[in-house]
PDB file of C-alpha atoms in Angstrom:
ATOM      1  CA  UNK N   1      -9.842  25.071   3.309  1.00  0.00           C
ATOM      2  CA  UNK N   2      -9.234  23.823   6.866  1.00  0.00           C
ATOM      3  CA  UNK N   3      -6.458  21.349   7.533  1.00  0.00           C
ATOM      4  CA  UNK N   4      -7.586  17.701   7.765  1.00  0.00           C
ATOM      5  CA  UNK N   5      -7.792  16.064  11.171  1.00  0.00           C
ATOM      6  CA  UNK N   6      -4.838  13.964  12.317  1.00  0.00           C
ATOM      7  CA  UNK N   7      -5.211  10.236  11.675  1.00  0.00           C
ATOM      8  CA  UNK N   8      -5.700   9.027  15.249  1.00  0.00           C
ATOM      9  CA  UNK N   9      -7.214   5.619  15.995  1.00  0.00           C
ATOM     10  CA  UNK N  10     -10.593   7.286  16.557  1.00  0.00           C
ATOM     11  CA  UNK N  11     -10.248   8.995  13.170  1.00  0.00           C
ATOM     12  CA  UNK N  12      -9.347   5.687  11.522  1.00  0.00           C
ATOM     13  CA  UNK N  13     -12.478   4.141  13.006  1.00  0.00           C
ATOM     14  CA  UNK N  14     -14.615   6.885  11.450  1.00  0.00           C
ATOM     15  CA  UNK N  15     -12.989   6.678   8.016  1.00  0.00           C
ATOM     16  CA  UNK N  16     -14.975   4.869   5.314  1.00  0.00           C
ATOM     17  CA  UNK N  17     -12.469   5.243   2.477  1.00  0.00           C
ATOM     18  CA  UNK N  18      -9.117   6.821   1.735  1.00  0.00           C
ATOM     19  CA  UNK N  19      -6.502   7.498  -0.902  1.00  0.00           C
ATOM     20  CA  UNK N  20      -3.063   5.966  -0.356  1.00  0.00           C
ATOM     21  CA  UNK N  21      -0.589   7.705  -2.685  1.00  0.00           C
ATOM     22  CA  UNK N  22       3.152   7.296  -3.088  1.00  0.00           C
ATOM     23  CA  UNK N  23       4.907  10.568  -2.398  1.00  0.00           C
ATOM     24  CA  UNK N  24       8.421   9.585  -3.544  1.00  0.00           C
ATOM     25  CA  UNK N  25       9.333  10.179  -7.176  1.00  0.00           C
ATOM     26  CA  UNK N  26      10.490   6.969  -8.869  1.00  0.00           C
ATOM     27  CA  UNK N  27      11.877   8.687 -11.945  1.00  0.00           C
ATOM     28  CA  UNK N  28      15.091   6.845 -12.960  1.00  0.00           C
ATOM     29  CA  UNK N  29      14.513   4.323 -10.147  1.00  0.00           C
ATOM     30  CA  UNK N  30      16.665   1.479 -11.406  1.00  0.00           C
ATOM     31  CA  UNK N  31      19.723  -0.556 -10.507  1.00  0.00           C
ATOM     32  CA  UNK N  32      21.437   0.839  -7.422  1.00  0.00           C
ATOM     33  CA  UNK N  33      19.277   3.997  -7.501  1.00  0.00           C
ATOM     34  CA  UNK N  34      16.429   2.683  -5.366  1.00  0.00           C
ATOM     35  CA  UNK N  35      15.107   5.212  -2.832  1.00  0.00           C
ATOM     36  CA  UNK N  36      12.808   4.311   0.025  1.00  0.00           C
ATOM     37  CA  UNK N  37       9.176   4.683  -1.063  1.00  0.00           C
ATOM     38  CA  UNK N  38       7.042   6.881   1.169  1.00  0.00           C
ATOM     39  CA  UNK N  39       3.266   7.362   1.117  1.00  0.00           C
ATOM     40  CA  UNK N  40       0.733  10.021   2.040  1.00  0.00           C
ATOM     41  CA  UNK N  41      -2.872   9.390   3.066  1.00  0.00           C
ATOM     42  CA  UNK N  42      -5.994  11.485   2.697  1.00  0.00           C
ATOM     43  CA  UNK N  43      -9.695  10.817   3.072  1.00  0.00           C
ATOM     44  CA  UNK N  44     -11.145  10.927  -0.441  1.00  0.00           C
ATOM     45  CA  UNK N  45     -12.598   8.749  -3.202  1.00  0.00           C
ATOM     46  CA  UNK N  46     -10.263   9.710  -6.066  1.00  0.00           C
ATOM     47  CA  UNK N  47      -6.746  10.913  -6.828  1.00  0.00           C
ATOM     48  CA  UNK N  48      -6.628  14.017  -8.988  1.00  0.00           C
ATOM     49  CA  UNK N  49      -3.126  13.396 -10.366  1.00  0.00           C
ATOM     50  CA  UNK N  50      -0.248  15.807 -10.016  1.00  0.00           C
ATOM     51  CA  UNK N  51       1.966  16.043  -6.961  1.00  0.00           C
ATOM     52  CA  UNK N  52       0.411  14.224  -3.962  1.00  0.00           C
ATOM     53  CA  UNK N  53       2.075  16.719  -1.618  1.00  0.00           C
ATOM     54  CA  UNK N  54      -0.301  19.388  -2.899  1.00  0.00           C
ATOM     55  CA  UNK N  55      -3.312  17.536  -1.479  1.00  0.00           C
ATOM     56  CA  UNK N  56      -4.693  17.963   2.077  1.00  0.00           C
ATOM     57  CA  UNK N  57      -3.099  14.825   3.538  1.00  0.00           C
ATOM     58  CA  UNK N  58      -3.854  13.614   7.051  1.00  0.00           C
ATOM     59  CA  UNK N  59      -1.041  11.064   7.571  1.00  0.00           C
ATOM     60  CA  UNK N  60       2.124   9.709   5.993  1.00  0.00           C
ATOM     61  CA  UNK N  61       4.134   6.477   5.886  1.00  0.00           C
ATOM     62  CA  UNK N  62       7.907   6.155   5.536  1.00  0.00           C
ATOM     63  CA  UNK N  63       9.849   3.072   4.460  1.00  0.00           C
ATOM     64  CA  UNK N  64      12.871   1.581   6.212  1.00  0.00           C
ATOM     65  CA  UNK N  65      14.647  -1.041   4.116  1.00  0.00           C
ATOM     66  CA  UNK N  66      18.280  -2.113   3.552  1.00  0.00           C
ATOM     67  CA  UNK N  67      19.847  -0.674   0.410  1.00  0.00           C
ATOM     68  CA  UNK N  68      21.041  -4.120  -0.767  1.00  0.00           C
ATOM     69  CA  UNK N  69      17.481  -5.444  -0.624  1.00  0.00           C
ATOM     70  CA  UNK N  70      16.088  -2.407  -2.463  1.00  0.00           C
ATOM     71  CA  UNK N  71      18.811  -2.710  -5.102  1.00  0.00           C
ATOM     72  CA  UNK N  72      18.995  -6.467  -5.699  1.00  0.00           C
ATOM     73  CA  UNK N  73      15.752  -7.906  -4.249  1.00  0.00           C
ATOM     74  CA  UNK N  74      13.186  -5.124  -4.664  1.00  0.00           C
ATOM     75  CA  UNK N  75      10.030  -7.254  -4.631  1.00  0.00           C
ATOM     76  CA  UNK N  76      11.379  -9.730  -2.085  1.00  0.00           C
ATOM     77  CA  UNK N  77      12.944  -7.158   0.228  1.00  0.00           C
ATOM     78  CA  UNK N  78      12.713  -6.990   3.964  1.00  0.00           C
ATOM     79  CA  UNK N  79      11.042  -3.693   4.734  1.00  0.00           C
ATOM     80  CA  UNK N  80       9.221  -1.768   7.420  1.00  0.00           C
ATOM     81  CA  UNK N  81       6.645   0.920   6.718  1.00  0.00           C
ATOM     82  CA  UNK N  82       6.151   3.307   9.638  1.00  0.00           C
ATOM     83  CA  UNK N  83       2.687   4.894   9.667  1.00  0.00           C
ATOM     84  CA  UNK N  84       2.528   8.358  11.258  1.00  0.00           C
ATOM     85  CA  UNK N  85      -0.689  10.060  12.345  1.00  0.00           C
ATOM     86  CA  UNK N  86       0.741  13.485  11.416  1.00  0.00           C
ATOM     87  CA  UNK N  87       1.713  14.974   8.051  1.00  0.00           C
ATOM     88  CA  UNK N  88       5.053  14.518   6.309  1.00  0.00           C
ATOM     89  CA  UNK N  89       7.969  16.632   7.670  1.00  0.00           C
ATOM     90  CA  UNK N  90       9.161  19.421   5.414  1.00  0.00           C
ATOM     91  CA  UNK N  91      12.742  18.063   5.504  1.00  0.00           C
ATOM     92  CA  UNK N  92      11.515  14.825   3.904  1.00  0.00           C
ATOM     93  CA  UNK N  93       9.008  16.458   1.591  1.00  0.00           C
ATOM     94  CA  UNK N  94      11.582  18.667  -0.120  1.00  0.00           C
ATOM     95  CA  UNK N  95      13.676  15.588  -1.002  1.00  0.00           C
ATOM     96  CA  UNK N  96      10.818  13.585  -2.539  1.00  0.00           C
ATOM     97  CA  UNK N  97      11.079  15.024  -6.050  1.00  0.00           C
ATOM     98  CA  UNK N  98      14.871  14.834  -6.275  1.00  0.00           C
ATOM     99  CA  UNK N  99      15.764  11.162  -6.130  1.00  0.00           C
ATOM    100  CA  UNK N 100      16.865  11.005  -9.769  1.00  0.00           C
ATOM    101  CA  UNK N 101      19.968   8.863 -10.158  1.00  0.00           C
ATOM    102  CA  UNK N 102      20.661   9.156  -6.429  1.00  0.00           C
ATOM    103  CA  UNK N 103      21.984   6.239  -4.382  1.00  0.00           C
ATOM    104  CA  UNK N 104      20.375   6.029  -0.932  1.00  0.00           C
ATOM    105  CA  UNK N 105      22.683   3.785   1.093  1.00  0.00           C
ATOM    106  CA  UNK N 106      20.864   4.350   4.403  1.00  0.00           C
ATOM    107  CA  UNK N 107      17.749   2.460   5.445  1.00  0.00           C
ATOM    108  CA  UNK N 108      15.911   5.736   6.097  1.00  0.00           C
ATOM    109  CA  UNK N 109      14.566   8.257   3.579  1.00  0.00           C
ATOM    110  CA  UNK N 110      16.606  11.370   2.832  1.00  0.00           C
ATOM    111  CA  UNK N 111      15.893  14.212   5.237  1.00  0.00           C
ATOM    112  CA  UNK N 112      14.273  12.084   7.966  1.00  0.00           C
ATOM    113  CA  UNK N 113      15.546  12.960  11.446  1.00  0.00           C
ATOM    114  CA  UNK N 114      15.472  10.550  14.377  1.00  0.00           C
ATOM    115  CA  UNK N 115      12.929  12.796  16.096  1.00  0.00           C
ATOM    116  CA  UNK N 116      10.544  12.663  13.125  1.00  0.00           C
ATOM    117  CA  UNK N 117      11.203   8.943  12.648  1.00  0.00           C
ATOM    118  CA  UNK N 118       9.558   8.107  15.984  1.00  0.00           C
ATOM    119  CA  UNK N 119       7.057  10.971  16.117  1.00  0.00           C
ATOM    120  CA  UNK N 120       3.302  10.225  16.086  1.00  0.00           C
ATOM    121  CA  UNK N 121       3.731   6.561  15.138  1.00  0.00           C
ATOM    122  CA  UNK N 122       0.270   5.054  14.726  1.00  0.00           C
ATOM    123  CA  UNK N 123       1.259   1.670  13.283  1.00  0.00           C
ATOM    124  CA  UNK N 124       3.925  -0.249  11.409  1.00  0.00           C
ATOM    125  CA  UNK N 125       3.619  -2.616   8.452  1.00  0.00           C
ATOM    126  CA  UNK N 126       6.518  -5.075   8.448  1.00  0.00           C
ATOM    127  CA  UNK N 127       7.453  -7.437   5.625  1.00  0.00           C
ATOM    128  CA  UNK N 128      10.218 -10.024   6.085  1.00  0.00           C
ATOM    129  CA  UNK N 129      12.569 -11.172   3.332  1.00  0.00           C
ATOM    130  CA  UNK N 130      10.447 -13.505   1.175  1.00  0.00           C
ATOM    131  CA  UNK N 131      10.251 -14.990  -2.286  1.00  0.00           C
ATOM    132  CA  UNK N 132       8.251 -13.127  -4.917  1.00  0.00           C
ATOM    133  CA  UNK N 133       4.645 -13.892  -5.788  1.00  0.00           C
ATOM    134  CA  UNK N 134       5.836 -16.293  -8.513  1.00  0.00           C
ATOM    135  CA  UNK N 135       6.973 -18.864  -5.970  1.00  0.00           C
ATOM    136  CA  UNK N 136       4.952 -21.068  -3.619  1.00  0.00           C
ATOM    137  CA  UNK N 137       7.624 -21.105  -0.911  1.00  0.00           C
ATOM    138  CA  UNK N 138       8.487 -18.319   1.545  1.00  0.00           C
ATOM    139  CA  UNK N 139       5.265 -16.634   0.493  1.00  0.00           C
ATOM    140  CA  UNK N 140       5.071 -12.842   0.805  1.00  0.00           C
ATOM    141  CA  UNK N 141       3.328 -11.476   3.887  1.00  0.00           C
ATOM    142  CA  UNK N 142       3.113  -8.265   5.879  1.00  0.00           C
ATOM    143  CA  UNK N 143       2.371  -7.850   9.586  1.00  0.00           C
ATOM    144  CA  UNK N 144       0.626  -4.757  10.920  1.00  0.00           C
ATOM    145  CA  UNK N 145       1.351  -3.640  14.488  1.00  0.00           C
ATOM    146  CA  UNK N 146       0.147  -0.714  16.547  1.00  0.00           C
ATOM    147  CA  UNK N 147       2.456   2.022  17.809  1.00  0.00           C
ATOM    148  CA  UNK N 148       3.334  -0.079  20.871  1.00  0.00           C
ATOM    149  CA  UNK N 149       4.352  -3.118  18.821  1.00  0.00           C
ATOM    150  CA  UNK N 150       1.202  -5.191  19.397  1.00  0.00           C
ATOM    151  CA  UNK N 151       0.167  -7.265  16.375  1.00  0.00           C
ATOM    152  CA  UNK N 152      -3.099  -6.088  14.816  1.00  0.00           C
ATOM    153  CA  UNK N 153      -3.171  -8.586  11.959  1.00  0.00           C
ATOM    154  CA  UNK N 154      -1.392 -10.017   8.944  1.00  0.00           C
ATOM    155  CA  UNK N 155      -1.850 -10.141   5.180  1.00  0.00           C
ATOM    156  CA  UNK N 156      -0.511 -13.175   3.321  1.00  0.00           C
ATOM    157  CA  UNK N 157      -0.246 -13.880  -0.391  1.00  0.00           C
ATOM    158  CA  UNK N 158      -2.095 -17.085  -1.311  1.00  0.00           C
ATOM    159  CA  UNK N 159      -0.625 -19.726  -3.615  1.00  0.00           C
ATOM    160  CA  UNK N 160      -3.124 -22.251  -4.984  1.00  0.00           C
ATOM    161  CA  UNK N 161      -4.216 -23.914  -8.206  1.00  0.00           C
ATOM    162  CA  UNK N 162      -5.554 -20.701  -9.768  1.00  0.00           C
ATOM    163  CA  UNK N 163      -2.104 -19.278 -10.377  1.00  0.00           C
ATOM    164  CA  UNK N 164      -3.232 -16.462 -12.705  1.00  0.00           C
ATOM    165  CA  UNK N 165      -5.476 -14.858 -10.085  1.00  0.00           C
ATOM    166  CA  UNK N 166      -3.543 -13.048  -7.336  1.00  0.00           C
ATOM    167  CA  UNK N 167      -5.190 -13.238  -3.940  1.00  0.00           C
ATOM    168  CA  UNK N 168      -4.490 -12.375  -0.334  1.00  0.00           C
ATOM    169  CA  UNK N 169      -5.815 -13.558   3.011  1.00  0.00           C
ATOM    170  CA  UNK N 170      -6.110 -11.145   5.933  1.00  0.00           C
ATOM    171  CA  UNK N 171      -5.859 -12.469   9.494  1.00  0.00           C
ATOM    172  CA  UNK N 172      -6.607 -11.039  12.926  1.00  0.00           C
ATOM    173  CA  UNK N 173      -4.066 -11.158  15.823  1.00  0.00           C
ATOM    174  CA  UNK N 174      -5.269 -14.649  16.815  1.00  0.00           C
ATOM    175  CA  UNK N 175      -4.676 -16.038  13.324  1.00  0.00           C
ATOM    176  CA  UNK N 176      -8.346 -16.179  12.389  1.00  0.00           C
ATOM    177  CA  UNK N 177      -9.035 -15.386   8.748  1.00  0.00           C
ATOM    178  CA  UNK N 178     -10.985 -12.127   8.409  1.00  0.00           C
ATOM    179  CA  UNK N 179     -10.976 -11.362   4.676  1.00  0.00           C
ATOM    180  CA  UNK N 180     -10.027 -12.702   1.260  1.00  0.00           C
ATOM    181  CA  UNK N 181      -8.867 -10.004  -1.188  1.00  0.00           C
ATOM    182  CA  UNK N 182      -8.927 -10.787  -4.899  1.00  0.00           C
ATOM    183  CA  UNK N 183     -10.334  -9.455  -8.193  1.00  0.00           C
ATOM    184  CA  UNK N 184     -13.484 -10.763  -9.800  1.00  0.00           C
ATOM    185  CA  UNK N 185     -12.772 -13.723 -12.065  1.00  0.00           C
ATOM    186  CA  UNK N 186     -13.954 -15.384 -15.261  1.00  0.00           C
ATOM    187  CA  UNK N 187     -13.290 -18.711 -17.014  1.00  0.00           C
ATOM    188  CA  UNK N 188     -14.491 -20.690 -13.974  1.00  0.00           C
ATOM    189  CA  UNK N 189     -12.235 -18.708 -11.668  1.00  0.00           C
ATOM    190  CA  UNK N 190      -9.069 -19.274 -13.658  1.00  0.00           C
ATOM    191  CA  UNK N 191      -8.515 -15.706 -14.911  1.00  0.00           C
ATOM    192  CA  UNK N 192      -8.912 -12.133 -13.711  1.00  0.00           C
ATOM    193  CA  UNK N 193     -12.020 -10.465 -15.143  1.00  0.00           C
ATOM    194  CA  UNK N 194     -11.068  -7.517 -17.356  1.00  0.00           C
ATOM    195  CA  UNK N 195     -12.592  -4.096 -16.709  1.00  0.00           C
ATOM    196  CA  UNK N 196     -13.252  -1.609 -19.510  1.00  0.00           C
ATOM    197  CA  UNK N 197     -15.158   1.101 -17.635  1.00  0.00           C
ATOM    198  CA  UNK N 198     -14.817   2.621 -14.216  1.00  0.00           C
ATOM    199  CA  UNK N 199     -15.647   5.976 -12.679  1.00  0.00           C
ATOM    200  CA  UNK N 200     -13.011   8.660 -12.074  1.00  0.00           C
ATOM    201  CA  UNK N 201      -9.507   7.163 -11.857  1.00  0.00           C
ATOM    202  CA  UNK N 202     -10.756   3.573 -12.103  1.00  0.00           C
ATOM    203  CA  UNK N 203     -11.084   3.406 -15.880  1.00  0.00           C
ATOM    204  CA  UNK N 204      -9.469   0.179 -17.123  1.00  0.00           C
ATOM    205  CA  UNK N 205      -8.497  -0.703 -13.552  1.00  0.00           C
ATOM    206  CA  UNK N 206      -9.080  -4.030 -11.813  1.00  0.00           C
ATOM    207  CA  UNK N 207     -10.516  -3.657  -8.282  1.00  0.00           C
ATOM    208  CA  UNK N 208      -9.263  -6.064  -5.634  1.00  0.00           C
ATOM    209  CA  UNK N 209     -12.472  -6.811  -3.770  1.00  0.00           C
ATOM    210  CA  UNK N 210     -12.487  -7.421  -0.006  1.00  0.00           C
ATOM    211  CA  UNK N 211     -14.499 -10.611   0.524  1.00  0.00           C
ATOM    212  CA  UNK N 212     -15.964 -12.885   3.151  1.00  0.00           C
ATOM    213  CA  UNK N 213     -13.194 -15.400   4.006  1.00  0.00           C
ATOM    214  CA  UNK N 214     -15.511 -18.410   3.673  1.00  0.00           C
ATOM    215  CA  UNK N 215     -18.020 -17.646   0.917  1.00  0.00           C
ATOM    216  CA  UNK N 216     -15.785 -15.180  -0.999  1.00  0.00           C
ATOM    217  CA  UNK N 217     -18.813 -12.944  -1.468  1.00  0.00           C
ATOM    218  CA  UNK N 218     -17.964  -9.258  -1.845  1.00  0.00           C
ATOM    219  CA  UNK N 219     -18.389  -7.204   1.313  1.00  0.00           C
ATOM    220  CA  UNK N 220     -20.056  -3.819   1.122  1.00  0.00           C
ATOM    221  CA  UNK N 221     -18.348  -0.584   2.095  1.00  0.00           C
ATOM    222  CA  UNK N 222     -18.938   3.168   2.170  1.00  0.00           C
ATOM    223  CA  UNK N 223     -22.341   2.728   3.771  1.00  0.00           C
ATOM    224  CA  UNK N 224     -23.334  -0.032   1.342  1.00  0.00           C
ATOM    225  CA  UNK N 225     -22.799   2.161  -1.723  1.00  0.00           C
ATOM    226  CA  UNK N 226     -19.998   0.074  -3.242  1.00  0.00           C
ATOM    227  CA  UNK N 227     -17.877  -3.012  -2.694  1.00  0.00           C
ATOM    228  CA  UNK N 228     -15.082  -2.846  -0.149  1.00  0.00           C
ATOM    229  CA  UNK N 229     -11.910  -2.844  -2.227  1.00  0.00           C
ATOM    230  CA  UNK N 230      -8.284  -1.942  -2.861  1.00  0.00           C
ATOM    231  CA  UNK N 231      -7.975  -0.453  -6.347  1.00  0.00           C
ATOM    232  CA  UNK N 232      -4.993   1.082  -8.078  1.00  0.00           C
ATOM    233  CA  UNK N 233      -6.019   4.399  -9.639  1.00  0.00           C
ATOM    234  CA  UNK N 234      -4.955   6.274 -12.745  1.00  0.00           C
ATOM    235  CA  UNK N 235      -2.489   8.724 -11.189  1.00  0.00           C
ATOM    236  CA  UNK N 236      -2.207  11.212 -14.043  1.00  0.00           C
ATOM    237  CA  UNK N 237       0.127  11.317 -17.038  1.00  0.00           C
ATOM    238  CA  UNK N 238       3.114  12.710 -15.156  1.00  0.00           C
ATOM    239  CA  UNK N 239       2.895  10.146 -12.369  1.00  0.00           C
ATOM    240  CA  UNK N 240       2.184   7.244 -14.704  1.00  0.00           C
ATOM    241  CA  UNK N 241       4.875   8.040 -17.258  1.00  0.00           C
ATOM    242  CA  UNK N 242       7.575   9.924 -15.372  1.00  0.00           C
ATOM    243  CA  UNK N 243       7.558   9.958 -11.570  1.00  0.00           C
ATOM    244  CA  UNK N 244       5.753   6.570 -11.442  1.00  0.00           C
ATOM    245  CA  UNK N 245       3.942   7.425  -8.230  1.00  0.00           C
ATOM    246  CA  UNK N 246       1.229   4.869  -7.516  1.00  0.00           C
ATOM    247  CA  UNK N 247      -2.130   5.667  -5.920  1.00  0.00           C
ATOM    248  CA  UNK N 248      -4.755   3.368  -4.418  1.00  0.00           C
ATOM    249  CA  UNK N 249      -8.374   3.815  -3.395  1.00  0.00           C
ATOM    250  CA  UNK N 250      -9.136   1.802  -0.253  1.00  0.00           C
ATOM    251  CA  UNK N 251     -12.814   1.289   0.648  1.00  0.00           C
ATOM    252  CA  UNK N 252     -13.284  -0.400   4.012  1.00  0.00           C
ATOM    253  CA  UNK N 253     -15.936  -3.008   4.839  1.00  0.00           C
ATOM    254  CA  UNK N 254     -18.766  -1.317   6.707  1.00  0.00           C
ATOM    255  CA  UNK N 255     -18.255  -3.406   9.857  1.00  0.00           C
ATOM    256  CA  UNK N 256     -14.446  -3.165   9.960  1.00  0.00           C
ATOM    257  CA  UNK N 257     -12.830  -2.010  13.207  1.00  0.00           C
ATOM    258  CA  UNK N 258     -10.120   0.664  13.335  1.00  0.00           C
ATOM    259  CA  UNK N 259      -7.526  -2.092  13.814  1.00  0.00           C
ATOM    260  CA  UNK N 260      -8.770  -4.019  10.778  1.00  0.00           C
ATOM    261  CA  UNK N 261      -8.673  -0.838   8.693  1.00  0.00           C
ATOM    262  CA  UNK N 262      -5.009  -0.348   9.540  1.00  0.00           C
ATOM    263  CA  UNK N 263      -4.322  -3.956   8.540  1.00  0.00           C
ATOM    264  CA  UNK N 264      -5.998  -3.314   5.166  1.00  0.00           C
ATOM    265  CA  UNK N 265      -3.624  -0.391   4.573  1.00  0.00           C
ATOM    266  CA  UNK N 266      -0.844  -2.946   4.992  1.00  0.00           C
ATOM    267  CA  UNK N 267      -2.664  -5.170   2.481  1.00  0.00           C
ATOM    268  CA  UNK N 268      -2.671  -2.339  -0.073  1.00  0.00           C
ATOM    269  CA  UNK N 269       1.060  -1.772   0.423  1.00  0.00           C
ATOM    270  CA  UNK N 270       1.781  -5.486  -0.055  1.00  0.00           C
ATOM    271  CA  UNK N 271      -0.227  -5.509  -3.298  1.00  0.00           C
ATOM    272  CA  UNK N 272       1.823  -2.554  -4.514  1.00  0.00           C
ATOM    273  CA  UNK N 273       5.164  -4.162  -3.605  1.00  0.00           C
ATOM    274  CA  UNK N 274       4.339  -7.460  -5.286  1.00  0.00           C
ATOM    275  CA  UNK N 275       2.309  -6.422  -8.315  1.00  0.00           C
ATOM    276  CA  UNK N 276       2.811  -2.780  -9.240  1.00  0.00           C
ATOM    277  CA  UNK N 277       6.486  -2.471  -8.312  1.00  0.00           C
ATOM    278  CA  UNK N 278       7.030  -5.921  -9.823  1.00  0.00           C
ATOM    279  CA  UNK N 279       5.843  -4.661 -13.205  1.00  0.00           C
ATOM    280  CA  UNK N 280       7.838  -1.435 -12.885  1.00  0.00           C
ATOM    281  CA  UNK N 281      10.973  -3.482 -12.212  1.00  0.00           C
ATOM    282  CA  UNK N 282      10.424  -5.715 -15.213  1.00  0.00           C
ATOM    283  CA  UNK N 283       9.068  -8.657 -13.265  1.00  0.00           C
ATOM    284  CA  UNK N 284       6.040 -10.737 -14.017  1.00  0.00           C
ATOM    285  CA  UNK N 285       2.997 -11.381 -11.921  1.00  0.00           C
ATOM    286  CA  UNK N 286       1.154 -14.445 -10.864  1.00  0.00           C
ATOM    287  CA  UNK N 287      -1.072 -15.602  -8.149  1.00  0.00           C
ATOM    288  CA  UNK N 288      -3.564 -18.021  -7.169  1.00  0.00           C
ATOM    289  CA  UNK N 289      -9.080 -17.797  -5.769  1.00  0.00           C
TER     290      UNK N 289
END
């Protein structure tokens, strides 16, 4: 099998869907033992489970976040995710499965050199210190920038009257709303619609649909074959029960630009920080339609 192409901007523009999978083991991630959470990316429609490092990945993302924030304010933390167009360095990869009961006092992941930290940077996804999704002040948000520091867009958590339906607005660099991301709803929009079926790793999963920002109609992706979406996948028994590595399927709107696709990767990371990590850390969710 040939190696996947590097995730350049041209490659991002061609990509219709991808898998965003956490590469850092979260086994025994509790208290002061809170490692940085890194991600790998590959172009696919499902995650097979097992170790994500064994897949043909085309890019990776590392996290930079203060230890105090990771330890005491995990879902509110100030953090920066650096998106590289190349694959994960071997010095970082070999540390990913051995974070058990280890205190990472540095902002950077174990094994990451300064050379690799700034190598092949395609984008960054930067979240300031905020409140959690249970509060309607200092609302969570993440800003996506290109490798030169130019803002590509932002994703903001939305607080409104429908507090049991989490939702996010995506903006372009000028502050114009591009997308609304939220699940389908029931009970006149007051509750998230439950899902019993779902192909491949989407069984019993709730897709976060990418929508028109005005009408909230679902946008089509993957050549019109399915709704554009950000959906957490079943990651396999080992990842779900032990290493707690999360995986997401991101399907882009058919008319999305390369820049907007990078912003939607930031949206997926924000959803993970607020909702999936929140549950793993014993928090509770909430939202607003």
